[in-house]
Amino acid sequence: MRYILVLALAFGLAACGGGGGSGSGGDNADGGDQGGGTPTTPDDPSAPASPSGGTIVQDGNGNAVITWVDNADDETGFYLQRKVGADGSFKLLDQVGENVTSYTDDSVLSGRTYSYRVYATRDGDSSDSYTEVSITIANTGREDTYAKAYQFGEDQMLYITRVIQISGGEAILLGGSDNGDRFISRIDATGVPKWTRYIESDEGPEGHFTAWLQSSGGLYVIGQVRPDPESSGNQSYGAGRYILDPDTGEILASHYLRLADMQIYDMRPLDENNNGLYDSLLLVTLNFPYRDYFVVKTDLELNVKWSKEITGLEGFAGEVAAAPDGSVFFATQIDEPVYQGDKYLYLTKFDSVGNLVFQRRVTFGPDVPEINLYSLNVFPMSDAPGDYRLLLGGIAEFEPGLQFPLGFDSWFLAMDSAAEPIWKKRISSDSFVGLSFQGRDRPPLLVGRTETSVFYGSLSMAGELGPLFNIENDLDLSVGSATLLPDGAKLFEVETKEFDPDYVGIIAKVDADNNIPRLANGLVAEPFTLDTSDFTVSQQAESFSVVDWAVGDPITIQKRNRAAEITITDLVGQ
């Protein structure tokens, strides 16, 4: 059962998070790698006065500390961009509030040169110029890699389901325990928890969760919950939204939206205004035993903007994604009623206000009887709102008649905004290959395993596999959730035969140069290749019933989230 969970986690996990530093983090899953803070034209009278007098030093903790002079009296904040090395490009690092004149970047690494630009901004209009500073970091005293094991106690389960980059090298760990509660932990750039807390579940297991750090304040956590009995007599599953204090993990506010006791299969925060700030949510739920799907769009307070019911699908699970033009795509795998056991893909598109655009059935030809979907994401290709790519991924039975998992290979399919195929790629491997979504302008992180190794790399929007690295070992490693840090380093949730995965969670950091933590002698990441091939894709129109679905108003709930004691073991050199 645990192995199945790990396989599921390895596919299509969206890594949400924001820009870095000890200041407030960004709102966008693109994090430190997204473009932003674009200056307005010099003649724009709405632009605030530009900052000046930039300075930069390395403090006693190894951090880069940037200061500047605030020359505006009407700014609403400042954007900071960062470039790594002489050949890098400036990307949005973070944004801070009005009258702030310093910023501490705690994600810098020894021996690297960093350049920073600071713009003033007022309601989205940035200053026409900036102040720029650079520094080469001396020894920070930090290790660029680590491997740490986390556990609550010898007899208490702990399993990690998500690793989400939120600020520089810091991350959020989401998971569960056998006390029935979810846990959330914020770890620093060295893997040491700043705090760990439980969020009570009130009974029964809880489904998907995700989190991100809002620049306006608070750590947002979205997931499947039950309300408190004291707050509501209705104990149906629904969507819960928590705002946590990012410094302590304490819950500041909780909201709940009842969804007819249905399983939530996917949830995505949205940046509807394309300004780097999350402002909406997408939810996909499935109503057992009828197999009706519901796609729901809300604001961050869980007030419903629109909701649709799709009946008769007889599907399983489901994925949802939003495009820069506001379009919403939903996909799932469907059991074909005519051919017993056969499955195909169902893909539908809604416009920004919930009007149905199209429904499609997607198959891989008559010789591929089973298709399973694990991920659906959208990637902008330019600044034009309608120029984007859909990327779907999963496994399919390309060689029928063999006992599962033999005969199944991983597949990835890129489509345009009209769902016309652009490229497709079948990847042959000893086991399944998954993607971890990293944000709008970063290629997804590809992870997988063979009988004797784990491997990782990237997949471009042109269908090309990026540099792949393989780690041969006798530790029986497997990789679950993964996230990419702004400097190119990676965090992996891993399992080994040395520890019971139900009781010990392990996070390993691989640096940007693919140096890996020394879990065992001779453990190195080496260049690697995968066999790929093309496959046939065909589609036709579908006509399932799609109607409006009435959803009630959200309610305020009370949730306890007591502090949790977590034990850390440094695995490097052990």
Coordinates of C-alpha atoms in Angstrom, one line a residue:
M1 CA 0.0 0.0 0.0
R2 CA 2.8 2.4 0.8
Y3 CA 4.6 1.6 -2.4
I4 CA 1.4 2.5 -4.4
L5 CA 1.3 5.8 -2.4
V6 CA 4.9 6.6 -3.4
L7 CA 4.2 5.9 -7.1
A8 CA 1.1 8.1 -6.9
L9 CA 3.1 10.9 -5.3
A10 CA 5.7 10.8 -8.0
F11 CA 3.3 11.9 -10.6
G12 CA 1.9 15.3 -11.3
L13 CA 2.6 17.0 -8.0
A14 CA 2.4 20.6 -8.2
A15 CA 5.1 22.3 -6.2
C16 CA 3.7 25.5 -5.0
G17 CA 5.8 28.2 -3.4
G18 CA 7.2 31.7 -3.6
G19 CA 10.2 33.8 -3.8
G20 CA 13.0 33.7 -1.2
G21 CA 14.5 35.5 1.7
S22 CA 13.8 36.3 5.3
G23 CA 11.3 38.9 4.2
S24 CA 7.8 38.0 3.1
G25 CA 7.7 35.3 0.4
G26 CA 6.1 35.4 -3.0
D27 CA 2.6 34.3 -4.0
N28 CA 3.4 32.4 -7.2
A29 CA 4.4 28.8 -7.7
D30 CA 7.0 30.2 -10.1
G31 CA 8.9 31.4 -7.0
G32 CA 12.4 32.9 -7.5
D33 CA 12.4 31.9 -11.1
Q34 CA 9.6 33.9 -12.5
G35 CA 10.0 37.2 -14.3
G36 CA 8.4 40.1 -12.6
G37 CA 8.7 43.7 -11.4
T38 CA 8.9 44.9 -15.0
P39 CA 9.6 48.7 -15.0
T40 CA 7.2 51.0 -16.6
T41 CA 8.3 53.5 -19.3
P42 CA 10.3 56.5 -18.1
D43 CA 7.5 58.9 -19.1
D44 CA 4.8 57.0 -17.2
P45 CA 3.5 59.6 -14.6
S46 CA 2.0 56.8 -12.5
A47 CA 5.3 55.2 -11.7
P48 CA 6.8 55.9 -8.2
A49 CA 10.2 57.5 -7.8
S50 CA 13.0 55.0 -8.2
P51 CA 15.1 53.8 -5.2
S52 CA 18.8 54.6 -5.0
G53 CA 21.9 54.2 -3.0
G54 CA 21.9 50.4 -3.0
T55 CA 24.4 48.6 -0.8
I56 CA 25.0 44.9 -0.1
V57 CA 27.0 43.0 2.6
Q58 CA 27.3 39.4 3.8
D59 CA 26.2 39.2 7.5
G60 CA 27.5 36.9 10.2
N61 CA 25.1 34.2 9.2
G62 CA 26.3 34.1 5.6
N63 CA 23.3 35.9 4.2
A64 CA 23.3 38.6 1.6
V65 CA 21.8 41.8 3.1
I66 CA 20.6 44.4 0.6
T67 CA 19.7 48.0 1.6
W68 CA 18.4 51.0 -0.5
V69 CA 17.1 54.5 -0.2
D70 CA 13.4 55.0 -0.5
N71 CA 12.8 58.1 -2.7
A72 CA 9.1 57.7 -3.1
D73 CA 6.4 58.8 -0.8
D74 CA 3.5 57.0 -2.5
E75 CA 4.9 53.5 -3.2
T76 CA 3.0 50.4 -2.1
G77 CA 6.1 48.2 -2.0
F78 CA 9.3 47.1 -3.7
Y79 CA 10.2 44.3 -6.1
L80 CA 13.5 42.6 -5.8
Q81 CA 15.1 40.7 -8.8
R82 CA 18.1 38.5 -8.5
K83 CA 20.7 37.1 -11.0
V84 CA 23.0 34.3 -10.3
G85 CA 26.5 34.5 -12.0
A86 CA 27.6 36.6 -14.9
D87 CA 25.5 34.6 -17.5
G88 CA 22.3 34.4 -15.5
S89 CA 19.2 36.5 -16.0
F90 CA 17.3 38.7 -13.6
K91 CA 14.3 36.9 -12.1
L92 CA 11.7 37.9 -9.5
L93 CA 13.0 37.0 -6.1
D94 CA 10.5 38.6 -3.7
Q95 CA 8.4 41.7 -3.0
V96 CA 8.2 43.7 0.3
G97 CA 5.9 46.4 1.6
E98 CA 6.0 50.1 1.6
N99 CA 8.8 52.0 3.4
V100 CA 10.9 48.8 3.7
T101 CA 14.6 49.7 2.9
S102 CA 16.4 46.3 3.4
Y103 CA 16.1 42.7 2.5
T104 CA 17.9 39.6 3.7
D105 CA 18.5 36.7 1.2
D106 CA 19.1 33.6 3.2
S107 CA 19.3 31.3 0.2
V108 CA 22.7 32.3 -1.1
L109 CA 25.5 29.7 -1.5
S110 CA 29.3 29.9 -1.0
G111 CA 31.4 31.0 -3.9
R112 CA 28.6 32.3 -6.1
T113 CA 28.1 35.8 -7.4
Y114 CA 24.6 37.4 -6.9
S115 CA 23.3 40.6 -8.4
Y116 CA 20.1 42.3 -7.2
R117 CA 17.8 45.0 -8.6
V118 CA 15.3 46.9 -6.5
Y119 CA 12.3 48.6 -8.1
A120 CA 9.6 50.7 -6.3
T121 CA 6.0 49.8 -7.2
R122 CA 2.6 51.4 -6.8
D123 CA -0.5 49.3 -7.5
G124 CA 1.4 47.2 -10.1
D125 CA 3.2 50.2 -11.8
S126 CA 7.0 49.9 -11.2
S127 CA 9.6 52.6 -11.1
D128 CA 11.3 53.3 -14.5
S129 CA 14.8 52.6 -13.1
Y130 CA 16.3 50.6 -10.2
T131 CA 19.2 50.4 -7.9
E132 CA 21.6 47.5 -8.5
V133 CA 24.2 45.8 -6.3
S134 CA 26.3 42.6 -6.6
I135 CA 28.3 40.4 -4.2
T136 CA 30.3 37.2 -4.3
I137 CA 29.5 35.1 -1.3
A138 CA 32.3 33.8 0.9
N139 CA 31.9 30.7 3.0
T140 CA 28.4 30.7 4.4
G141 CA 29.1 27.9 6.9
R142 CA 26.2 25.9 5.4
E143 CA 26.2 22.6 3.6
D144 CA 24.8 22.8 0.1
T145 CA 23.4 19.3 0.4
Y146 CA 21.8 17.4 3.3
A147 CA 19.8 14.3 4.1
K148 CA 17.7 14.2 7.2
A149 CA 15.2 11.7 8.7
Y150 CA 12.2 13.0 10.6
Q151 CA 10.0 11.0 13.0
F152 CA 7.6 11.7 15.8
G153 CA 8.5 8.7 17.9
E154 CA 9.4 5.0 17.7
D155 CA 5.7 3.9 17.7
Q156 CA 4.1 6.8 15.9
M157 CA 3.7 6.9 12.1
L158 CA 5.0 9.8 10.1
Y159 CA 4.7 10.0 6.3
I160 CA 5.5 12.9 4.0
T161 CA 3.2 13.5 1.1
R162 CA 4.3 16.9 -0.2
V163 CA 7.5 19.0 -0.3
I164 CA 6.8 22.6 -1.3
Q165 CA 9.4 25.3 -1.8
I166 CA 8.2 28.6 -0.2
S167 CA 11.1 30.9 0.4
G168 CA 14.6 30.7 -0.8
G169 CA 16.0 27.3 0.3
E170 CA 13.1 26.8 2.8
A171 CA 10.3 24.4 2.3
I172 CA 7.0 23.2 3.8
L173 CA 6.5 19.5 4.5
L174 CA 3.0 18.2 4.5
G175 CA 2.0 14.7 5.7
G176 CA 0.1 12.5 8.1
S177 CA 0.3 10.4 11.1
D178 CA -1.5 7.5 12.7
N179 CA -3.2 9.9 15.2
G180 CA -5.5 10.8 12.3
D181 CA -4.2 14.4 12.1
R182 CA -2.3 16.0 9.3
F183 CA 1.1 17.6 10.1
I184 CA 2.8 20.6 8.6
S185 CA 6.4 21.6 9.2
R186 CA 8.5 24.5 8.0
I187 CA 12.1 23.6 7.4
D188 CA 15.0 26.0 6.9
A189 CA 17.7 25.9 4.2
T190 CA 19.5 23.2 6.0
G191 CA 16.5 20.9 6.6
V192 CA 16.0 21.8 10.3
P193 CA 12.4 22.4 11.2
K194 CA 11.5 25.9 12.4
W195 CA 8.2 24.6 13.7
T196 CA 6.0 21.5 13.3
R197 CA 2.3 21.4 14.1
Y198 CA -0.6 19.1 13.8
I199 CA -3.9 20.1 12.1
E200 CA -6.7 18.0 13.6
S201 CA -8.8 16.0 11.1
D202 CA -11.8 15.2 13.3
E203 CA -11.9 11.6 12.1
G204 CA -10.8 9.6 9.1
P205 CA -8.0 10.2 6.6
E206 CA -7.8 13.5 4.8
G207 CA -7.0 13.9 1.1
H208 CA -4.8 16.3 -0.9
F209 CA -3.2 19.3 0.7
T210 CA -1.1 22.1 -0.8
A211 CA 0.4 25.3 0.6
W212 CA 2.1 28.6 -0.3
L213 CA 3.4 31.7 1.3
Q214 CA 1.4 34.9 0.7
S215 CA 3.4 38.1 0.4
S216 CA 0.5 39.9 2.0
G217 CA 1.0 37.8 5.1
G218 CA 0.3 34.3 6.2
L219 CA 1.0 30.7 5.1
Y220 CA -2.0 29.5 3.1
V221 CA -2.9 25.8 3.4
I222 CA -5.7 24.3 1.3
G223 CA -7.0 20.7 1.7
Q224 CA -9.8 18.3 2.3
V225 CA -11.2 18.6 5.9
R226 CA -14.2 18.0 8.1
P227 CA -15.5 20.9 10.2
D228 CA -15.5 20.8 14.0
P229 CA -18.6 19.3 15.5
E230 CA -18.9 22.4 17.7
S231 CA -19.0 24.6 14.6
S232 CA -21.4 22.7 12.5
G233 CA -23.6 19.6 12.8
N234 CA -22.7 18.5 9.3
Q235 CA -19.6 16.4 9.2
S236 CA -19.3 16.1 5.4
Y237 CA -15.9 16.3 3.8
G238 CA -15.3 19.6 2.1
A239 CA -12.6 22.1 1.2
G240 CA -10.7 23.8 4.1
R241 CA -8.6 26.9 3.9
Y242 CA -6.3 27.7 6.7
I243 CA -4.1 30.8 7.2
L244 CA -1.1 30.0 9.4
D245 CA 1.4 32.3 11.0
P246 CA 4.5 31.6 8.9
D247 CA 6.8 32.1 11.9
T248 CA 5.0 29.9 14.4
G249 CA 2.6 27.7 12.4
E250 CA -0.4 28.7 14.5
I251 CA -3.7 28.9 12.7
L252 CA -4.9 32.5 12.3
A253 CA -8.1 31.8 10.3
S254 CA -10.0 28.8 9.0
H255 CA -12.8 28.5 6.4
Y256 CA -14.7 25.4 5.2
L257 CA -16.8 24.8 2.1
R258 CA -19.1 21.8 2.1
L259 CA -18.9 19.7 -1.0
A260 CA -21.5 16.9 -0.4
D261 CA -19.1 14.5 1.3
M262 CA -17.0 14.1 -1.8
Q263 CA -13.4 13.2 -2.3
I264 CA -11.2 16.2 -3.4
Y265 CA -8.8 14.9 -6.1
D266 CA -7.1 18.1 -7.1
M267 CA -6.8 21.7 -6.0
R268 CA -4.8 24.6 -7.6
P269 CA -4.3 28.2 -6.5
L270 CA -4.7 30.6 -9.4
D271 CA -3.2 33.9 -10.4
E272 CA -6.1 35.2 -12.4
N273 CA -4.6 38.7 -12.9
N274 CA -1.2 37.4 -14.0
N275 CA 0.5 39.6 -11.6
G276 CA 2.3 37.0 -9.5
L277 CA -0.3 37.0 -6.7
Y278 CA -2.7 34.1 -6.0
D279 CA -6.3 35.2 -5.8
S280 CA -8.5 32.2 -6.7
L281 CA -8.7 28.4 -6.3
L282 CA -9.8 25.5 -8.5
L283 CA -11.1 22.3 -6.9
V284 CA -12.1 18.9 -8.4
T285 CA -14.3 16.5 -6.5
L286 CA -15.8 13.2 -7.2
N287 CA -19.1 11.9 -5.8
F288 CA -19.1 8.2 -5.0
P289 CA -20.8 5.9 -6.0
Y290 CA -22.3 7.9 -8.8
R291 CA -19.0 9.0 -10.3
D292 CA -20.2 12.5 -11.0
Y293 CA -17.4 15.1 -11.2
F294 CA -17.6 18.7 -9.9
V295 CA -15.3 21.5 -11.0
V296 CA -15.4 24.4 -8.6
K297 CA -13.8 27.9 -8.8
T298 CA -13.6 30.0 -5.6
D299 CA -11.9 33.0 -4.3
L300 CA -9.4 32.6 -1.4
E301 CA -12.2 32.9 1.1
L302 CA -13.9 29.9 -0.6
N303 CA -16.7 32.0 -1.9
V304 CA -17.9 30.2 -5.1
K305 CA -17.4 32.0 -8.4
W306 CA -18.8 29.1 -10.5
S307 CA -19.2 25.4 -10.2
K308 CA -20.1 22.7 -12.8
E309 CA -21.3 19.1 -12.5
I310 CA -20.2 16.6 -15.1
T311 CA -22.4 13.5 -15.0
G312 CA -22.0 9.9 -16.3
L313 CA -18.2 9.9 -16.6
E314 CA -17.6 6.6 -14.7
G315 CA -14.1 8.0 -14.2
F316 CA -11.5 7.8 -11.5
A317 CA -9.4 10.6 -9.9
G318 CA -9.2 13.9 -11.8
E319 CA -6.8 16.8 -12.6
V320 CA -7.5 20.5 -13.2
A321 CA -5.4 23.4 -14.4
A322 CA -5.9 27.0 -15.4
A323 CA -4.4 28.9 -18.4
P324 CA -3.2 32.5 -18.5
D325 CA -6.3 33.5 -20.5
G326 CA -8.5 32.3 -17.7
S327 CA -9.5 29.0 -19.3
V328 CA -9.9 26.0 -17.1
F329 CA -9.1 22.5 -18.2
F330 CA -10.3 19.3 -16.5
A331 CA -9.1 15.8 -17.3
T332 CA -9.6 12.3 -16.0
Q333 CA -9.5 8.6 -17.1
I334 CA -12.7 6.9 -18.1
D335 CA -13.8 3.3 -18.1
E336 CA -15.1 2.6 -21.6
P337 CA -18.5 1.0 -21.2
V338 CA -18.4 -0.8 -24.6
Y339 CA -15.0 -2.4 -24.1
Q340 CA -14.9 -4.0 -20.7
G341 CA -11.8 -2.8 -18.8
D342 CA -10.6 -0.4 -21.5
K343 CA -9.9 3.2 -20.5
Y344 CA -9.5 6.5 -22.3
L345 CA -8.9 10.1 -21.4
Y346 CA -11.6 12.7 -21.0
L347 CA -10.6 16.3 -21.5
T348 CA -12.9 19.4 -21.2
K349 CA -12.3 23.1 -21.4
F350 CA -14.2 25.9 -19.7
D351 CA -13.8 29.6 -20.2
S352 CA -12.9 32.0 -17.3
V353 CA -16.6 32.2 -16.2
G354 CA -17.4 28.5 -16.5
N355 CA -19.0 28.3 -19.9
L356 CA -18.3 25.0 -21.6
V357 CA -15.9 25.3 -24.6
F358 CA -15.4 21.6 -25.6
Q359 CA -15.4 18.0 -24.4
R360 CA -13.0 15.5 -25.9
R361 CA -12.3 11.8 -25.8
V362 CA -8.5 11.0 -26.2
T363 CA -7.2 7.6 -27.1
F364 CA -3.8 6.2 -28.1
G365 CA -5.1 3.8 -30.8
P366 CA -6.9 0.4 -30.7
D367 CA -3.8 -1.4 -29.5
V368 CA -3.6 0.6 -26.2
P369 CA -6.5 -0.6 -24.1
E370 CA -5.7 1.2 -20.9
I371 CA -4.6 4.8 -20.3
N372 CA -4.0 6.2 -16.8
L373 CA -3.7 10.0 -16.1
Y374 CA -1.5 11.3 -13.3
S375 CA -0.9 14.9 -14.2
L376 CA -2.2 17.9 -16.1
N377 CA -0.5 21.3 -16.2
V378 CA -0.4 24.5 -18.2
F379 CA 2.8 26.3 -19.3
P380 CA 2.8 29.8 -20.9
M381 CA 5.0 30.0 -24.0
S382 CA 5.0 33.8 -24.3
D383 CA 3.4 36.9 -22.7
A384 CA 0.4 36.5 -24.9
P385 CA -2.4 35.1 -22.7
G386 CA -3.6 32.5 -25.3
D387 CA -0.1 31.2 -26.1
Y388 CA 0.3 28.2 -23.8
R389 CA 0.7 24.4 -23.7
L390 CA -1.2 21.7 -21.9
L391 CA 1.0 18.9 -20.6
L392 CA -0.6 15.6 -19.6
G393 CA 1.2 12.6 -18.2
G394 CA 0.6 9.1 -16.9
I395 CA 1.1 5.5 -17.8
A396 CA -0.5 3.3 -20.5
E397 CA -0.6 -0.3 -21.5
F398 CA 1.4 0.0 -24.7
E399 CA 2.0 -3.8 -24.8
P400 CA -1.2 -5.5 -23.8
G401 CA -1.4 -9.0 -22.4
L402 CA 1.5 -8.7 -19.9
Q403 CA 0.9 -8.8 -16.2
F404 CA 0.9 -5.3 -14.6
P405 CA 3.2 -3.4 -14.4
L406 CA 4.9 -5.1 -17.4
G407 CA 3.6 -3.7 -20.7
F408 CA 3.0 -0.3 -19.2
D409 CA 5.2 2.7 -20.0
S410 CA 5.1 6.3 -19.0
W411 CA 3.7 8.9 -21.5
F412 CA 3.6 12.6 -21.9
L413 CA 1.4 14.6 -24.3
A414 CA 1.7 18.3 -25.1
M415 CA -1.3 20.1 -26.6
D416 CA -2.1 23.6 -27.7
S417 CA -5.0 25.7 -26.3
A418 CA -7.5 23.9 -28.7
A419 CA -6.2 20.6 -27.4
E420 CA -4.5 19.7 -30.7
P421 CA -1.4 17.5 -30.1
I422 CA 2.0 19.1 -30.6
W423 CA 4.3 16.4 -29.4
K424 CA 4.0 13.1 -27.5
K425 CA 6.7 11.0 -25.8
R426 CA 6.6 7.4 -24.5
I427 CA 9.4 6.7 -22.0
S428 CA 10.5 3.1 -21.4
S429 CA 11.8 2.4 -17.9
D430 CA 11.9 -0.3 -15.3
S431 CA 9.2 1.6 -13.4
F432 CA 7.0 4.7 -13.8
V433 CA 8.4 8.1 -14.6
G434 CA 6.6 11.1 -13.0
L435 CA 6.7 14.9 -13.2
S436 CA 6.7 17.4 -10.4
F437 CA 5.2 20.7 -11.6
Q438 CA 7.6 23.6 -10.8
G439 CA 5.8 26.7 -11.9
R440 CA 4.9 28.7 -15.0
D441 CA 8.3 29.3 -16.5
R442 CA 10.3 26.3 -15.2
P443 CA 10.3 22.9 -16.9
P444 CA 8.7 20.2 -14.7
L445 CA 11.1 18.1 -12.7
L446 CA 11.2 14.5 -13.9
V447 CA 11.8 11.7 -11.4
G448 CA 11.8 7.9 -11.6
R449 CA 13.6 4.7 -10.7
T450 CA 15.0 1.5 -12.1
E451 CA 15.6 -1.8 -10.3
T452 CA 18.9 -0.5 -8.9
S453 CA 18.8 3.3 -9.0
V454 CA 16.8 6.5 -9.0
F455 CA 17.0 9.2 -11.6
Y456 CA 15.9 12.8 -12.2
G457 CA 16.0 15.5 -14.8
S458 CA 13.6 17.8 -16.6
L459 CA 11.3 17.8 -19.6
S460 CA 11.1 20.9 -21.8
M461 CA 8.0 22.2 -23.5
A462 CA 9.6 21.2 -26.8
G463 CA 9.4 17.6 -25.7
E464 CA 13.1 17.3 -25.0
L465 CA 14.5 15.5 -22.0
G466 CA 16.9 17.8 -20.1
P467 CA 20.1 16.5 -18.6
L468 CA 19.3 13.3 -16.7
F469 CA 21.2 12.1 -13.7
N470 CA 21.2 8.6 -12.3
I471 CA 22.1 7.5 -8.7
E472 CA 23.1 3.8 -8.6
N473 CA 22.8 2.4 -5.1
D474 CA 21.9 -0.7 -3.0
L475 CA 19.7 1.3 -0.6
D476 CA 16.5 0.4 -2.6
L477 CA 15.8 4.1 -3.0
S478 CA 12.5 5.4 -4.2
V479 CA 11.5 9.1 -4.8
G480 CA 8.1 10.6 -4.0
S481 CA 7.5 14.3 -3.9
A482 CA 10.1 16.7 -5.3
T483 CA 10.6 20.4 -5.6
L484 CA 13.1 22.7 -7.3
L485 CA 14.7 25.5 -5.3
P486 CA 15.4 29.0 -6.9
D487 CA 19.2 28.3 -7.2
G488 CA 18.6 25.1 -9.1
A489 CA 19.0 22.8 -6.1
K490 CA 16.4 20.1 -5.6
L491 CA 14.6 18.6 -2.5
F492 CA 13.4 15.0 -2.8
E493 CA 11.2 13.0 -0.4
V494 CA 12.9 9.6 -0.5
E495 CA 12.6 6.1 1.0
T496 CA 15.3 3.6 1.7
K497 CA 15.4 0.0 3.0
E498 CA 17.2 1.3 6.1
F499 CA 14.0 3.0 7.5
D500 CA 10.4 2.0 7.7
P501 CA 8.6 4.6 5.4
D502 CA 5.5 4.5 7.6
Y503 CA 7.4 5.9 10.6
V504 CA 10.3 7.8 9.1
G505 CA 10.2 10.6 6.5
I506 CA 13.4 11.5 4.7
I507 CA 14.3 14.7 2.8
A508 CA 17.4 14.8 0.7
K509 CA 18.9 18.0 -1.0
V510 CA 20.8 17.8 -4.2
D511 CA 22.6 21.0 -5.0
A512 CA 22.6 22.9 -8.4
D513 CA 25.8 21.1 -9.4
N514 CA 24.2 17.7 -8.8
N515 CA 26.3 17.0 -5.7
I516 CA 24.3 14.6 -3.6
P517 CA 24.3 13.9 0.2
R518 CA 26.6 11.0 1.1
L519 CA 24.0 8.5 2.3
A520 CA 26.5 5.7 1.4
N521 CA 30.0 5.5 0.2
G522 CA 30.5 6.0 -3.5
L523 CA 27.0 7.5 -4.0
V524 CA 27.2 9.9 -7.0
A525 CA 24.8 11.4 -9.6
E526 CA 26.0 10.4 -13.1
P527 CA 24.7 11.4 -16.6
F528 CA 21.9 9.1 -17.7
T529 CA 19.7 8.5 -20.8
L530 CA 16.2 7.1 -21.2
D531 CA 14.7 5.3 -24.3
T532 CA 11.9 7.3 -25.8
S533 CA 9.5 6.8 -28.7
D534 CA 6.4 8.3 -30.4
F535 CA 2.8 7.0 -30.1
T536 CA -0.5 7.6 -31.8
V537 CA -3.0 10.0 -30.4
S538 CA -6.6 10.4 -31.7
Q539 CA -9.6 12.2 -30.3
Q540 CA -13.3 12.8 -30.9
A541 CA -16.0 15.0 -29.5
E542 CA -17.7 13.9 -26.3
S543 CA -21.1 15.0 -25.0
F544 CA -21.5 14.3 -21.3
S545 CA -24.0 16.4 -19.4
V546 CA -22.4 19.6 -17.9
V547 CA -24.7 21.7 -15.7
D548 CA -24.4 24.3 -13.0
W549 CA -24.1 22.9 -9.5
A550 CA -25.4 24.7 -6.5
V551 CA -22.8 25.1 -3.7
G552 CA -23.5 26.8 -0.4
D553 CA -21.5 29.6 1.3
P554 CA -18.3 28.9 3.2
I555 CA -18.4 29.0 7.0
T556 CA -15.8 29.9 9.6
I557 CA -14.6 26.9 11.6
Q558 CA -12.3 26.3 14.6
K559 CA -9.4 23.9 14.2
R560 CA -6.8 23.0 16.8
N561 CA -3.2 22.8 15.6
R562 CA -1.1 21.9 18.5
A563 CA 2.7 21.8 18.4
A564 CA 4.3 18.5 17.5
E565 CA 7.6 17.2 18.7
I566 CA 9.7 15.9 15.8
T567 CA 13.1 14.1 16.0
I568 CA 15.7 14.8 13.4
T569 CA 18.5 12.4 12.4
D570 CA 21.3 13.7 10.1
L571 CA 21.9 10.8 7.7
V572 CA 25.0 12.2 6.0
G573 CA 28.0 10.0 7.1
Q574 CA 25.8 7.7 9.1

